[in-house]
């Protein structure tokens, strides 16, 4: 019989506050680094949450770069 699988950790927001994509990127990067450090320290092997958080961080970074590109393109045409 196969070992029982444990579901991934669920993250529930306790508070909602609007912040810029850059600030969200910085906070998420710090959180991911702390999460990885804790996971490595306790040898948990939980990679699903870290992978999902990394995808979110990458998407925020891409969004920020796209907005900066649009701003520079708009100012060039003005």
PDB file of N, CA and C in Angstrom, residues 38-74:
ATOM      1  N   UNK A  38      13.261  27.909   6.382  1.00  0.00           N
ATOM      2  CA  UNK A  38      12.571  27.086   7.380  1.00  0.00           C
ATOM      3  C   UNK A  38      12.393  25.656   6.880  1.00  0.00           C
ATOM      4  N   UNK A  39      12.039  25.497   5.608  1.00  0.00           N
ATOM      5  CA  UNK A  39      11.830  24.160   5.047  1.00  0.00           C
ATOM      6  C   UNK A  39      13.113  23.351   5.050  1.00  0.00           C
ATOM      7  N   UNK A  40      14.220  23.995   4.692  1.00  0.00           N
ATOM      8  CA  UNK A  40      15.513  23.307   4.682  1.00  0.00           C
ATOM      9  C   UNK A  40      15.930  22.954   6.103  1.00  0.00           C
ATOM     10  N   UNK A  41      15.710  23.879   7.034  1.00  0.00           N
ATOM     11  CA  UNK A  41      16.119  23.659   8.423  1.00  0.00           C
ATOM     12  C   UNK A  41      15.399  22.463   9.034  1.00  0.00           C
ATOM     13  N   UNK A  42      14.115  22.311   8.732  1.00  0.00           N
ATOM     14  CA  UNK A  42      13.383  21.181   9.323  1.00  0.00           C
ATOM     15  C   UNK A  42      13.295  19.994   8.367  1.00  0.00           C
ATOM     16  N   UNK A  43      13.961  20.100   7.210  1.00  0.00           N
ATOM     17  CA  UNK A  43      14.052  18.991   6.258  1.00  0.00           C
ATOM     18  C   UNK A  43      12.675  18.489   5.833  1.00  0.00           C
ATOM     19  N   UNK A  44      11.738  19.415   5.607  1.00  0.00           N
ATOM     20  CA  UNK A  44      10.354  19.015   5.336  1.00  0.00           C
ATOM     21  C   UNK A  44      10.128  18.535   3.907  1.00  0.00           C
ATOM     22  N   UNK A  45      10.860  19.069   2.957  1.00  0.00           N
ATOM     23  CA  UNK A  45      10.662  18.650   1.577  1.00  0.00           C
ATOM     24  C   UNK A  45       9.405  19.210   0.942  1.00  0.00           C
ATOM     25  N   UNK A  46       8.754  20.159   1.565  1.00  0.00           N
ATOM     26  CA  UNK A  46       7.541  20.783   1.027  1.00  0.00           C
ATOM     27  C   UNK A  46       7.944  21.751  -0.082  1.00  0.00           C
ATOM     28  N   UNK A  47       7.741  21.332  -1.317  1.00  0.00           N
ATOM     29  CA  UNK A  47       8.157  22.167  -2.441  1.00  0.00           C
ATOM     30  C   UNK A  47       6.978  22.753  -3.212  1.00  0.00           C
ATOM     31  N   UNK A  48       5.791  22.217  -3.019  1.00  0.00           N
ATOM     32  CA  UNK A  48       4.625  22.684  -3.768  1.00  0.00           C
ATOM     33  C   UNK A  48       4.329  24.142  -3.472  1.00  0.00           C
ATOM     34  N   UNK A  49       4.284  24.504  -2.207  1.00  0.00           N
ATOM     35  CA  UNK A  49       3.986  25.878  -1.821  1.00  0.00           C
ATOM     36  C   UNK A  49       5.064  26.817  -2.319  1.00  0.00           C
ATOM     37  N   UNK A  50       6.316  26.437  -2.151  1.00  0.00           N
ATOM     38  CA  UNK A  50       7.420  27.280  -2.614  1.00  0.00           C
ATOM     39  C   UNK A  50       7.352  27.479  -4.127  1.00  0.00           C
ATOM     40  N   UNK A  51       7.012  26.438  -4.858  1.00  0.00           N
ATOM     41  CA  UNK A  51       6.904  26.547  -6.320  1.00  0.00           C
ATOM     42  C   UNK A  51       5.773  27.491  -6.717  1.00  0.00           C
ATOM     43  N   UNK A  52       4.642  27.402  -6.039  1.00  0.00           N
ATOM     44  CA  UNK A  52       3.519  28.291  -6.339  1.00  0.00           C
ATOM     45  C   UNK A  52       3.863  29.734  -6.002  1.00  0.00           C
ATOM     46  N   UNK A  53       4.536  29.943  -4.882  1.00  0.00           N
ATOM     47  CA  UNK A  53       4.945  31.293  -4.508  1.00  0.00           C
ATOM     48  C   UNK A  53       5.965  31.848  -5.499  1.00  0.00           C
ATOM     49  N   UNK A  54       6.853  31.010  -5.981  1.00  0.00           N
ATOM     50  CA  UNK A  54       7.842  31.459  -6.967  1.00  0.00           C
ATOM     51  C   UNK A  54       7.156  31.857  -8.271  1.00  0.00           C
ATOM     52  N   UNK A  55       6.122  31.118  -8.673  1.00  0.00           N
ATOM     53  CA  UNK A  55       5.369  31.476  -9.878  1.00  0.00           C
ATOM     54  C   UNK A  55       4.694  32.832  -9.698  1.00  0.00           C
ATOM     55  N   UNK A  56       4.143  33.074  -8.511  1.00  0.00           N
ATOM     56  CA  UNK A  56       3.519  34.364  -8.226  1.00  0.00           C
ATOM     57  C   UNK A  56       4.555  35.479  -8.277  1.00  0.00           C
ATOM     58  N   UNK A  57       5.719  35.255  -7.683  1.00  0.00           N
ATOM     59  CA  UNK A  57       6.789  36.257  -7.695  1.00  0.00           C
ATOM     60  C   UNK A  57       7.222  36.557  -9.129  1.00  0.00           C
ATOM     61  N   UNK A  58       7.351  35.532  -9.950  1.00  0.00           N
ATOM     62  CA  UNK A  58       7.735  35.722 -11.353  1.00  0.00           C
ATOM     63  C   UNK A  58       6.675  36.515 -12.112  1.00  0.00           C
ATOM     64  N   UNK A  59       5.404  36.231 -11.846  1.00  0.00           N
ATOM     65  CA  UNK A  59       4.315  36.945 -12.512  1.00  0.00           C
ATOM     66  C   UNK A  59       4.301  38.414 -12.110  1.00  0.00           C
ATOM     67  N   UNK A  60       4.532  38.709 -10.834  1.00  0.00           N
ATOM     68  CA  UNK A  60       4.586  40.098 -10.384  1.00  0.00           C
ATOM     69  C   UNK A  60       5.754  40.835 -11.022  1.00  0.00           C
ATOM     70  N   UNK A  61       6.875  40.169 -11.123  1.00  0.00           N
ATOM     71  CA  UNK A  61       8.048  40.772 -11.754  1.00  0.00           C
ATOM     72  C   UNK A  61       7.774  41.069 -13.226  1.00  0.00           C
ATOM     73  N   UNK A  62       7.135  40.131 -13.896  1.00  0.00           N
ATOM     74  CA  UNK A  62       6.785  40.319 -15.306  1.00  0.00           C
ATOM     75  C   UNK A  62       5.797  41.470 -15.470  1.00  0.00           C
ATOM     76  N   UNK A  63       4.811  41.555 -14.575  1.00  0.00           N
ATOM     77  CA  UNK A  63       3.828  42.632 -14.635  1.00  0.00           C
ATOM     78  C   UNK A  63       4.506  43.980 -14.436  1.00  0.00           C
ATOM     79  N   UNK A  64       5.410  44.060 -13.490  1.00  0.00           N
ATOM     80  CA  UNK A  64       6.128  45.300 -13.223  1.00  0.00           C
ATOM     81  C   UNK A  64       6.953  45.724 -14.434  1.00  0.00           C
ATOM     82  N   UNK A  65       7.659  44.782 -15.042  1.00  0.00           N
ATOM     83  CA  UNK A  65       8.471  45.086 -16.223  1.00  0.00           C
ATOM     84  C   UNK A  65       7.588  45.554 -17.378  1.00  0.00           C
ATOM     85  N   UNK A  66       6.435  44.916 -17.542  1.00  0.00           N
ATOM     86  CA  UNK A  66       5.516  45.290 -18.618  1.00  0.00           C
ATOM     87  C   UNK A  66       4.981  46.705 -18.405  1.00  0.00           C
ATOM     88  N   UNK A  67       4.640  47.050 -17.155  1.00  0.00           N
ATOM     89  CA  UNK A  67       4.134  48.395 -16.869  1.00  0.00           C
ATOM     90  C   UNK A  67       5.206  49.447 -17.129  1.00  0.00           C
ATOM     91  N   UNK A  68       6.446  49.163 -16.732  1.00  0.00           N
ATOM     92  CA  UNK A  68       7.536  50.108 -16.972  1.00  0.00           C
ATOM     93  C   UNK A  68       7.763  50.289 -18.467  1.00  0.00           C
ATOM     94  N   UNK A  69       7.689  49.203 -19.227  1.00  0.00           N
ATOM     95  CA  UNK A  69       7.869  49.285 -20.669  1.00  0.00           C
ATOM     96  C   UNK A  69       6.761  50.124 -21.296  1.00  0.00           C
ATOM     97  N   UNK A  70       5.517  49.923 -20.842  1.00  0.00           N
ATOM     98  CA  UNK A  70       4.386  50.685 -21.381  1.00  0.00           C
ATOM     99  C   UNK A  70       4.529  52.168 -21.063  1.00  0.00           C
ATOM    100  N   UNK A  71       4.989  52.483 -19.853  1.00  0.00           N
ATOM    101  CA  UNK A  71       5.186  53.887 -19.479  1.00  0.00           C
ATOM    102  C   UNK A  71       6.250  54.533 -20.350  1.00  0.00           C
ATOM    103  N   UNK A  72       7.355  53.838 -20.576  1.00  0.00           N
ATOM    104  CA  UNK A  72       8.429  54.411 -21.388  1.00  0.00           C
ATOM    105  C   UNK A  72       8.000  54.535 -22.846  1.00  0.00           C
ATOM    106  N   UNK A  73       7.226  53.593 -23.341  1.00  0.00           N
ATOM    107  CA  UNK A  73       6.741  53.662 -24.721  1.00  0.00           C
ATOM    108  C   UNK A  73       5.758  54.815 -24.882  1.00  0.00           C
ATOM    109  N   UNK A  74       4.911  55.030 -23.883  1.00  0.00           N
ATOM    110  CA  UNK A  74       3.935  56.113 -23.929  1.00  0.00           C
ATOM    111  C   UNK A  74       4.634  57.465 -23.893  1.00  0.00           C
TER     112      UNK A  74
END
